[in-house]
Amino acid sequence: MRQIFLDTETTGLYPDQGHRIIEIAAVETINRRPTNHHYHQYINPEREIDAGAQEVHGITLEFLQDKPLFEAIADDFLAFIKGAEVIIHNAPFDVGFLNSELGRLGLDPVQKCCDSITDTLKMAKDARPGQRNNLDALCRHFGIDNSRRTLHGALLDAELLAEVYMALTRGQDSLMIDLEHEAPSQSNMVVSEGQVKLKVLMADEAEHAAHEAYLAGLGDTEKPSW
């Protein structure tokens, strides 16, 4: 099972107002185990960054001037996520920006490339109704160290999201173990001594006397001819 944990940083909040992606990161796990394989890219947005957005991620336009345009990285990005389950915190936000960027290039929506998209914000709200469920709050709740997260960054946030998802779905670990180490069939199971305790019932006097009489009677019978 291949899963990709994805995050983006942008110039602002709304792609329909012309805002663009400036950083994208995707972290791979297979069978719920990190592979240390990831995709990470800064992108030149060809436009100004809103002050509020810059306060969140700290990325400046000057830093992005020599970075590639989205059209230059689109194929590599799509190849990395192809066929995987893509997991995003607040998926409508990131998917909206990705599809805006892909639409500019005449490419299909991101949903056409990956196997499925899972929103961990919705999962967290279902599991923890009425509580704060942003990434920082979930890290605190699950005891995940997010001390490096002084600013939002796509790669670090994708890595933290992978840890949060594993904590949210911890029961699936045992399922994966069962799939990898299939239990032996009933016919092959061996019960060693000491595993089963048997309750012993002692015969009473009447039963003991009946048994002795039965044994005495056996002495009067002839042995078989064979």
Backbone as CSV, one residue per row, in Angstrom:
resi,resn,N_x,N_y,N_z,CA_x,CA_y,CA_z,C_x,C_y,C_z
1,MET,0.841,-1.189,0.000,0.000,0.000,0.000,0.885,1.252,0.000
2,ARG,0.865,2.006,-1.081,1.699,3.197,-1.205,0.862,4.440,-0.869
3,GLN,1.353,5.218,0.088,0.679,6.445,0.506,1.649,7.617,0.406
4,ILE,1.128,8.757,-0.031,1.908,9.981,-0.176,1.287,11.055,0.708
5,PHE,2.096,11.638,1.591,1.640,12.716,2.463,2.106,14.032,1.847
6,LEU,1.149,14.901,1.550,1.423,16.069,0.715,1.066,17.369,1.418
7,ASP,1.875,18.393,1.148,1.581,19.739,1.657,2.111,20.764,0.659
8,THR,1.459,21.923,0.646,1.899,23.026,-0.205,1.955,24.316,0.608
9,GLU,2.752,25.261,0.127,2.705,26.648,0.594,2.378,27.520,-0.611
10,THR,1.686,28.627,-0.356,1.150,29.427,-1.460,1.362,30.917,-1.221
11,THR,1.061,31.701,-2.267,1.196,33.165,-2.161,0.026,33.797,-1.426
12,GLY,-1.046,33.056,-1.242,-2.238,33.580,-0.579,-3.249,32.470,-0.392
13,LEU,-4.489,32.860,-0.133,-5.491,31.868,0.248,-6.349,31.343,-0.888
14,TYR,-6.464,32.101,-1.996,-7.499,31.777,-2.978,-6.919,31.647,-4.381
15,PRO,-6.912,30.443,-4.946,-6.400,30.278,-6.304,-7.227,31.018,-7.352
16,ASP,-8.535,31.188,-7.091,-9.359,31.894,-8.079,-9.087,33.393,-8.094
17,GLN,-8.265,33.873,-7.163,-7.821,35.266,-7.182,-6.400,35.385,-7.741
18,GLY,-5.924,34.303,-8.354,-4.621,34.334,-8.991,-3.457,33.925,-8.112
19,HIS,-3.738,33.448,-6.896,-2.646,33.021,-6.028,-2.067,31.701,-6.527
20,ARG,-0.784,31.482,-6.212,-0.042,30.376,-6.803,0.653,29.544,-5.727
21,ILE,1.057,28.345,-6.106,1.864,27.479,-5.235,3.321,27.929,-5.298
22,ILE,3.974,28.014,-4.133,5.395,28.374,-4.104,6.270,27.263,-3.516
23,GLU,5.671,26.286,-2.884,6.418,25.147,-2.363,5.507,23.933,-2.336
24,ILE,6.058,22.800,-2.702,5.279,21.559,-2.677,6.172,20.438,-2.166
25,ALA,5.620,19.609,-1.299,6.378,18.480,-0.750,5.466,17.264,-0.653
26,ALA,6.054,16.092,-0.915,5.311,14.837,-0.831,6.236,13.777,-0.240
27,VAL,5.768,13.106,0.802,6.562,12.114,1.535,5.929,10.743,1.344
28,GLU,6.738,9.757,0.990,6.228,8.424,0.661,6.324,7.453,1.840
29,THR,5.260,6.665,2.012,5.310,5.489,2.886,4.756,4.301,2.109
30,ILE,5.250,3.126,2.431,4.724,1.888,1.845,4.398,0.943,2.991
31,ASN,3.169,0.465,2.999,2.686,-0.397,4.095,2.906,0.265,5.451
32,ARG,2.636,1.577,5.491,2.692,2.376,6.718,4.114,2.544,7.259
33,ARG,5.098,2.319,6.428,6.484,2.512,6.850,7.145,3.558,5.951
34,PRO,7.839,4.540,6.534,8.511,5.549,5.706,9.608,4.921,4.861
35,THR,9.714,5.394,3.620,10.734,4.866,2.711,11.929,5.805,2.593
36,ASN,11.849,6.991,3.234,12.868,8.031,3.092,12.959,8.545,1.652
37,HIS,11.895,8.357,0.901,11.793,8.836,-0.474,10.772,9.972,-0.496
38,HIS,11.175,11.122,-0.964,10.233,12.242,-0.988,10.472,13.131,-2.197
39,TYR,9.454,13.954,-2.485,9.552,14.963,-3.535,9.432,16.326,-2.860
40,HIS,10.326,17.261,-3.205,10.280,18.595,-2.602,10.777,19.617,-3.610
41,GLN,9.993,20.693,-3.769,10.372,21.701,-4.754,9.818,23.078,-4.379
42,TYR,10.683,24.098,-4.444,10.228,25.493,-4.400,9.910,25.928,-5.821
43,ILE,8.955,26.869,-5.958,8.439,27.242,-7.275,8.332,28.761,-7.377
44,ASN,8.756,29.302,-8.483,8.605,30.737,-8.758,7.147,31.004,-9.141
45,PRO,6.423,31.820,-8.362,5.000,32.024,-8.641,4.722,33.111,-9.680
46,GLU,5.726,33.880,-10.058,5.563,34.988,-11.023,4.536,36.019,-10.553
47,ARG,4.465,36.204,-9.256,3.579,37.214,-8.688,4.013,37.491,-7.248
48,GLU,3.459,38.542,-6.670,3.775,38.926,-5.296,3.175,37.933,-4.306
49,ILE,3.777,37.887,-3.120,3.271,37.053,-2.029,2.556,37.941,-1.026
50,ASP,1.339,37.571,-0.645,0.609,38.343,0.357,1.396,38.393,1.667
51,ALA,1.328,39.535,2.330,2.068,39.707,3.587,1.642,38.681,4.625
52,GLY,0.334,38.421,4.704,-0.157,37.453,5.691,0.370,36.056,5.432
53,ALA,0.446,35.678,4.153,0.961,34.358,3.805,2.450,34.266,4.127
54,GLN,3.183,35.341,3.853,4.619,35.326,4.110,4.917,35.221,5.597
55,GLU,4.074,35.793,6.438,4.253,35.667,7.880,4.100,34.218,8.334
56,VAL,3.285,33.460,7.618,3.052,32.059,7.984,4.221,31.174,7.582
57,HIS,4.698,31.308,6.350,5.740,30.381,5.865,7.128,31.004,5.753
58,GLY,7.232,32.311,5.781,8.533,32.965,5.769,9.264,32.928,4.438
59,ILE,8.606,32.517,3.361,9.247,32.429,2.046,9.087,33.756,1.317
60,THR,10.192,34.282,0.824,10.154,35.585,0.149,10.209,35.411,-1.365
61,LEU,9.738,36.431,-2.061,9.783,36.408,-3.516,11.219,36.426,-4.013
62,GLU,12.088,37.126,-3.286,13.500,37.170,-3.671,14.107,35.760,-3.663
63,PHE,13.768,34.966,-2.657,14.277,33.597,-2.563,13.813,32.752,-3.745
64,LEU,12.614,33.045,-4.269,12.015,32.212,-5.306,12.391,32.622,-6.730
65,GLN,13.116,33.711,-6.883,13.376,34.249,-8.216,14.087,33.263,-9.141
66,ASP,14.994,32.443,-8.601,15.732,31.509,-9.457,15.155,30.092,-9.435
67,LYS,13.964,29.931,-8.856,13.335,28.612,-8.784,12.526,28.346,-10.046
68,PRO,12.290,27.086,-10.385,11.552,26.763,-11.620,10.086,27.168,-11.542
69,LEU,9.470,27.332,-12.698,8.036,27.550,-12.772,7.318,26.210,-12.576
70,PHE,6.032,26.281,-12.247,5.280,25.042,-12.014,5.286,24.163,-13.261
71,GLU,5.199,24.750,-14.425,5.161,23.942,-15.645,6.418,23.092,-15.813
72,ALA,7.520,23.535,-15.240,8.782,22.791,-15.367,8.850,21.590,-14.428
73,ILE,8.050,21.600,-13.374,8.119,20.517,-12.386,6.874,19.634,-12.395
74,ALA,5.870,20.000,-13.187,4.580,19.300,-13.147,4.713,17.811,-13.440
75,ASP,5.468,17.447,-14.471,5.572,16.035,-14.849,6.239,15.212,-13.755
76,ASP,7.321,15.734,-13.171,8.005,15.002,-12.104,7.111,14.830,-10.889
77,PHE,6.376,15.884,-10.551,5.467,15.809,-9.406,4.381,14.773,-9.638
78,LEU,3.746,14.815,-10.814,2.669,13.868,-11.104,3.192,12.434,-11.150
79,ALA,4.398,12.246,-11.636,4.983,10.900,-11.668,5.204,10.375,-10.253
80,PHE,5.551,11.263,-9.333,5.817,10.828,-7.957,4.549,10.362,-7.259
81,ILE,3.431,11.025,-7.489,2.196,10.674,-6.788,1.346,9.669,-7.553
82,LYS,1.724,9.321,-8.757,0.897,8.477,-9.625,0.536,7.157,-8.946
83,GLY,-0.755,6.863,-8.918,-1.253,5.592,-8.412,-1.299,5.447,-6.908
84,ALA,-0.869,6.456,-6.161,-0.827,6.361,-4.702,-2.082,6.961,-4.070
85,GLU,-2.313,6.596,-2.808,-3.289,7.324,-2.003,-2.589,8.591,-1.502
86,VAL,-3.147,9.754,-1.822,-2.554,11.026,-1.405,-3.306,11.523,-0.174
87,ILE,-2.562,11.807,0.885,-3.150,12.190,2.171,-2.741,13.616,2.480
88,ILE,-3.740,14.476,2.732,-3.520,15.919,2.886,-4.329,16.418,4.077
89,HIS,-3.772,17.348,4.827,-4.526,17.976,5.907,-5.225,19.207,5.336
90,ASN,-6.564,19.190,5.388,-7.400,20.197,4.726,-7.220,20.087,3.210
91,ALA,-7.557,18.919,2.698,-7.340,18.584,1.294,-7.977,19.560,0.302
92,PRO,-9.191,20.085,0.541,-9.769,21.002,-0.451,-8.874,22.201,-0.762
93,PHE,-8.127,22.698,0.230,-7.241,23.836,-0.001,-6.137,23.471,-0.990
94,ASP,-5.369,22.420,-0.677,-4.238,22.039,-1.520,-4.698,21.542,-2.895
95,VAL,-5.765,20.742,-2.909,-6.272,20.230,-4.183,-6.742,21.379,-5.066
96,GLY,-7.377,22.385,-4.462,-7.809,23.547,-5.240,-6.640,24.245,-5.913
97,PHE,-5.536,24.423,-5.175,-4.360,25.061,-5.756,-3.696,24.173,-6.807
98,LEU,-3.579,22.869,-6.517,-2.964,21.965,-7.489,-3.756,21.945,-8.790
99,ASN,-5.065,21.867,-8.696,-5.884,21.809,-9.901,-5.868,23.137,-10.655
100,SER,-5.708,24.245,-9.933,-5.562,25.537,-10.599,-4.262,25.569,-11.410
101,GLU,-3.171,25.088,-10.800,-1.886,25.062,-11.509,-1.936,24.101,-12.704
102,LEU,-2.511,22.932,-12.501,-2.604,21.958,-13.591,-3.519,22.459,-14.695
103,GLY,-4.604,23.138,-14.308,-5.528,23.684,-15.302,-4.867,24.732,-16.187
104,ARG,-3.977,25.533,-15.644,-3.250,26.524,-16.436,-2.457,25.859,-17.560
105,LEU,-2.044,24.615,-17.318,-1.233,23.884,-18.294,-2.065,22.963,-19.173
106,GLY,-3.378,22.985,-18.980,-4.257,22.126,-19.758,-4.189,20.663,-19.356
107,LEU,-3.753,20.398,-18.098,-3.629,19.032,-17.606,-4.850,18.627,-16.782
108,ASP,-5.034,17.321,-16.630,-6.170,16.800,-15.861,-6.027,17.147,-14.388
109,PRO,-7.151,17.198,-13.656,-7.088,17.413,-12.197,-6.241,16.345,-11.520
110,VAL,-5.708,16.691,-10.360,-4.811,15.784,-9.640,-5.509,14.480,-9.281
111,GLN,-6.834,14.504,-9.102,-7.576,13.289,-8.765,-7.458,12.219,-9.848
112,LYS,-7.199,12.636,-11.090,-7.072,11.688,-12.196,-5.750,10.932,-12.146
113,CYS,-4.773,11.482,-11.463,-3.438,10.886,-11.439,-3.257,9.912,-10.281
114,CYS,-3.774,10.262,-9.114,-3.563,9.421,-7.931,-4.724,8.449,-7.761
115,ASP,-4.538,7.497,-6.873,-5.577,6.497,-6.641,-6.752,7.081,-5.871
116,SER,-6.452,7.875,-4.848,-7.501,8.503,-4.035,-6.881,9.637,-3.230
117,ILE,-7.741,10.487,-2.656,-7.282,11.588,-1.808,-8.001,11.492,-0.471
118,THR,-7.238,11.507,0.606,-7.781,11.411,1.962,-7.512,12.721,2.699
119,ASP,-8.534,13.239,3.366,-8.416,14.495,4.119,-8.297,14.182,5.607
120,THR,-7.115,14.388,6.172,-6.918,14.088,7.592,-7.610,15.097,8.501
121,LEU,-7.894,16.303,8.000,-8.644,17.249,8.823,-10.042,16.718,9.087
122,LYS,-10.678,16.169,8.069,-12.006,15.576,8.253,-11.921,14.377,9.197
123,MET,-10.893,13.550,9.032,-10.723,12.400,9.921,-10.592,12.852,11.373
124,ALA,-9.781,13.894,11.586,-9.550,14.380,12.949,-10.830,14.967,13.543
125,LYS,-11.594,15.698,12.735,-12.849,16.274,13.227,-13.846,15.189,13.607
126,ASP,-13.856,14.109,12.832,-14.753,12.992,13.157,-14.314,12.308,14.453
127,ALA,-12.993,12.218,14.665,-12.472,11.539,15.849,-12.487,12.437,17.078
128,ARG,-12.365,13.762,16.864,-12.251,14.715,17.975,-13.202,15.896,17.749
129,PRO,-14.501,15.647,17.732,-15.451,16.728,17.454,-15.372,17.852,18.481
130,GLY,-15.458,19.080,17.995,-15.474,20.236,18.883,-14.114,20.648,19.403
131,GLN,-13.033,20.011,18.942,-11.690,20.354,19.403,-10.877,20.955,18.260
132,ARG,-9.780,21.632,18.632,-8.880,22.158,17.612,-8.172,20.983,16.931
133,ASN,-8.169,21.013,15.610,-7.601,19.895,14.874,-6.615,20.338,13.805
134,ASN,-5.969,21.494,14.042,-4.894,21.851,13.123,-3.685,20.957,13.408
135,LEU,-2.654,21.072,12.594,-1.518,20.153,12.705,-0.808,20.285,14.050
136,ASP,-0.644,21.516,14.530,0.013,21.712,15.825,-0.787,21.066,16.955
137,ALA,-2.111,21.265,16.935,-2.958,20.698,17.993,-2.906,19.172,17.975
138,LEU,-2.885,18.581,16.786,-2.835,17.120,16.690,-1.474,16.584,17.128
139,CYS,-0.418,17.312,16.825,0.909,16.908,17.312,0.945,16.901,18.839
140,ARG,0.362,17.932,19.447,0.319,17.977,20.917,-0.502,16.822,21.462
141,HIS,-1.638,16.563,20.835,-2.536,15.514,21.318,-1.872,14.144,21.267
142,PHE,-1.118,13.876,20.214,-0.516,12.552,20.039,0.932,12.487,20.532
143,GLY,1.421,13.574,21.129,2.770,13.563,21.662,3.852,13.531,20.594
144,ILE,3.598,14.155,19.461,4.553,14.198,18.353,5.372,15.484,18.457
145,ASP,6.674,15.364,18.390,7.569,16.514,18.535,7.497,17.396,17.295
146,ASN,6.946,18.598,17.454,6.885,19.557,16.349,7.666,20.828,16.689
147,SER,8.687,20.691,17.538,9.440,21.858,17.997,10.180,22.554,16.859
148,ARG,10.448,21.833,15.766,11.124,22.456,14.627,10.184,23.342,13.809
149,ARG,8.899,23.274,14.097,7.915,23.961,13.263,7.695,25.401,13.751
150,THR,8.723,26.233,13.620,8.571,27.647,13.986,7.835,28.409,12.886
151,LEU,7.998,27.976,11.640,7.230,28.484,10.499,6.672,27.288,9.736
152,HIS,5.626,27.537,8.952,5.095,26.474,8.106,6.076,26.218,6.970
153,GLY,6.373,24.966,6.723,7.186,24.553,5.592,6.614,23.267,5.046
154,ALA,6.515,23.140,3.725,5.795,22.019,3.140,6.429,20.672,3.488
155,LEU,7.758,20.569,3.440,8.389,19.266,3.691,8.229,18.841,5.144
156,LEU,8.519,19.733,6.082,8.361,19.390,7.496,6.910,19.078,7.811
157,ASP,5.989,19.875,7.264,4.574,19.634,7.543,4.116,18.294,6.975
158,ALA,4.626,17.904,5.811,4.267,16.602,5.242,4.795,15.472,6.115
159,GLU,6.008,15.635,6.647,6.582,14.614,7.536,5.780,14.499,8.828
160,LEU,5.389,15.648,9.402,4.588,15.622,10.628,3.208,15.032,10.351
161,LEU,2.662,15.351,9.190,1.346,14.814,8.839,1.389,13.293,8.776
162,ALA,2.471,12.731,8.256,2.594,11.271,8.205,2.529,10.685,9.611
163,GLU,3.205,11.318,10.569,3.182,10.830,11.948,1.795,10.970,12.557
164,VAL,1.130,12.087,12.287,-0.224,12.303,12.802,-1.186,11.264,12.236
165,TYR,-1.073,11.007,10.940,-1.960,10.021,10.312,-1.769,8.640,10.928
166,MET,-0.518,8.247,11.150,-0.257,6.940,11.754,-0.878,6.850,13.148
167,ALA,-0.836,7.967,13.882,-1.444,7.985,15.217,-2.966,7.932,15.124
168,LEU,-3.531,8.643,14.162,-4.988,8.641,13.981,-5.506,7.263,13.589
169,THR,-4.686,6.496,12.895,-5.124,5.202,12.356,-4.313,4.063,12.961
170,ARG,-3.928,4.196,14.199,-3.017,3.237,14.832,-3.529,1.813,14.774
171,GLY,-4.830,1.614,14.822,-5.383,0.263,14.786,-5.056,-0.478,13.506
172,GLN,-4.697,0.260,12.450,-4.386,-0.408,11.189,-3.022,-1.089,11.213
173,ASP,-2.177,-0.741,12.188,-0.872,-1.391,12.289,-1.019,-2.893,12.482
174,SER,-1.940,-3.293,13.373,-2.127,-4.714,13.631,-2.672,-5.423,12.400
175,LEU,-3.484,-4.711,11.607,-4.002,-5.297,10.378,-2.872,-5.585,9.406
176,MET,-1.921,-4.642,9.273,-0.797,-4.838,8.370,0.077,-5.999,8.842
177,ILE,0.260,-6.119,10.154,1.046,-7.230,10.683,0.364,-8.555,10.366
178,ASP,-0.965,-8.593,10.495,-1.699,-9.817,10.193,-1.538,-10.204,8.730
179,LEU,-1.523,-9.193,7.838,-1.391,-9.472,6.421,0.006,-9.983,6.092
180,GLU,1.016,-9.441,6.785,2.391,-9.828,6.504,2.750,-11.163,7.137
181,HIS,2.154,-11.456,8.278,2.463,-12.702,8.993,1.151,-13.451,9.209
182,GLU,0.717,-14.146,8.198,-0.569,-14.820,8.240,-0.554,-15.914,9.296
183,ALA,-1.602,-15.986,10.064,-1.680,-16.977,11.143,-1.738,-18.383,10.575
184,PRO,-1.153,-19.367,11.244,-1.197,-20.751,10.755,-2.617,-21.279,10.783
185,SER,-2.904,-22.229,9.873,-4.242,-22.816,9.840,-4.461,-23.667,11.078
186,GLN,-5.732,-23.944,11.360,-6.081,-24.704,12.561,-5.459,-26.103,12.531
187,SER,-5.359,-26.669,11.294,-4.836,-28.028,11.192,-3.353,-28.102,11.504
188,ASN,-2.636,-26.983,11.368,-1.206,-26.968,11.615,-0.839,-26.495,13.017
189,MET,-1.822,-26.140,13.802,-1.544,-25.616,15.134,-1.187,-26.760,16.081
190,VAL,-0.167,-26.529,16.895,0.269,-27.520,17.880,0.123,-26.920,19.268
191,VAL,-0.523,-27.631,20.144,-0.678,-27.180,21.523,0.304,-27.964,22.368
192,SER,1.257,-27.288,22.960,2.255,-27.971,23.769,1.746,-28.159,25.188
193,GLU,2.443,-29.016,25.907,2.053,-29.257,27.287,2.162,-27.966,28.085
194,GLY,1.231,-27.792,28.959,1.246,-26.598,29.793,0.377,-25.483,29.244
195,GLN,-0.018,-25.587,27.941,-0.854,-24.539,27.364,-2.323,-24.741,27.732
196,VAL,-2.729,-26.000,27.956,-4.130,-26.292,28.260,-4.218,-26.936,29.642
197,LYS,-5.067,-26.417,30.463,-5.273,-26.991,31.791,-6.559,-27.805,31.780
198,LEU,-6.463,-29.091,32.167,-7.625,-29.969,32.187,-8.133,-30.125,33.612
199,LYS,-9.412,-30.105,33.771,-10.024,-30.304,35.080,-10.243,-31.803,35.293
200,VAL,-9.697,-32.376,36.384,-9.788,-33.814,36.657,-10.898,-34.060,37.668
201,LEU,-11.831,-34.962,37.294,-12.928,-35.338,38.186,-12.642,-36.730,38.739
202,MET,-12.566,-36.887,40.057,-12.292,-38.173,40.703,-13.580,-38.979,40.833
203,ALA,-13.450,-40.335,40.644,-14.625,-41.212,40.779,-15.027,-41.330,42.248
204,ASP,-16.350,-41.434,42.490,-16.791,-41.641,43.867,-16.753,-43.152,44.184
205,GLU,-17.152,-43.562,45.411,-17.038,-44.969,45.835,-17.880,-45.899,44.980
206,ALA,-19.095,-45.486,44.632,-19.997,-46.328,43.833,-19.409,-46.564,42.448
207,GLU,-18.876,-45.514,41.842,-18.290,-45.648,40.516,-17.042,-46.527,40.556
208,HIS,-16.265,-46.371,41.640,-15.053,-47.175,41.789,-15.398,-48.658,41.928
209,ALA,-16.434,-48.980,42.714,-16.854,-50.370,42.902,-17.354,-50.977,41.602
210,ALA,-18.106,-50.189,40.810,-18.625,-50.670,39.525,-17.486,-50.965,38.571
211,HIS,-16.470,-50.115,38.598,-15.321,-50.301,37.721,-14.559,-51.583,38.083
212,GLU,-14.383,-51.850,39.386,-13.688,-53.058,39.841,-14.446,-54.322,39.425
213,ALA,-15.779,-54.260,39.523,-16.602,-55.408,39.136,-16.476,-55.669,37.647
214,TYR,-16.396,-54.584,36.848,-16.261,-54.742,35.400,-14.925,-55.400,35.054
215,LEU,-13.857,-54.987,35.733,-12.538,-55.571,35.479,-12.498,-57.044,35.858
216,ALA,-13.167,-57.411,36.984,-13.199,-58.804,37.425,-13.914,-59.673,36.405
217,GLY,-14.953,-59.133,35.818,-15.711,-59.874,34.806,-14.912,-60.165,33.564
218,LEU,-13.977,-59.273,33.246,-13.153,-59.467,32.027,-12.316,-60.724,32.136
219,GLY,-11.947,-61.135,33.380,-11.096,-62.301,33.556,-11.791,-63.605,33.172
220,ASP,-13.136,-63.645,33.095,-13.889,-64.832,32.775,-14.052,-65.047,31.296
221,THR,-13.697,-64.054,30.471,-13.893,-64.156,29.024,-12.666,-64.765,28.380
222,GLU,-12.870,-65.457,27.226,-11.762,-66.032,26.500,-11.031,-64.978,25.702
223,LYS,-9.749,-65.204,25.447,-8.983,-64.279,24.649,-9.379,-64.465,23.163
224,PRO,-9.272,-63.459,22.366,-9.557,-63.593,20.940,-8.624,-64.603,20.305
225,SER,-9.097,-65.243,19.218,-8.338,-66.289,18.559,-7.113,-65.776,17.825
226,TRP,-7.113,-64.485,17.499,-5.927,-64.010,16.762,-4.753,-63.786,17.677
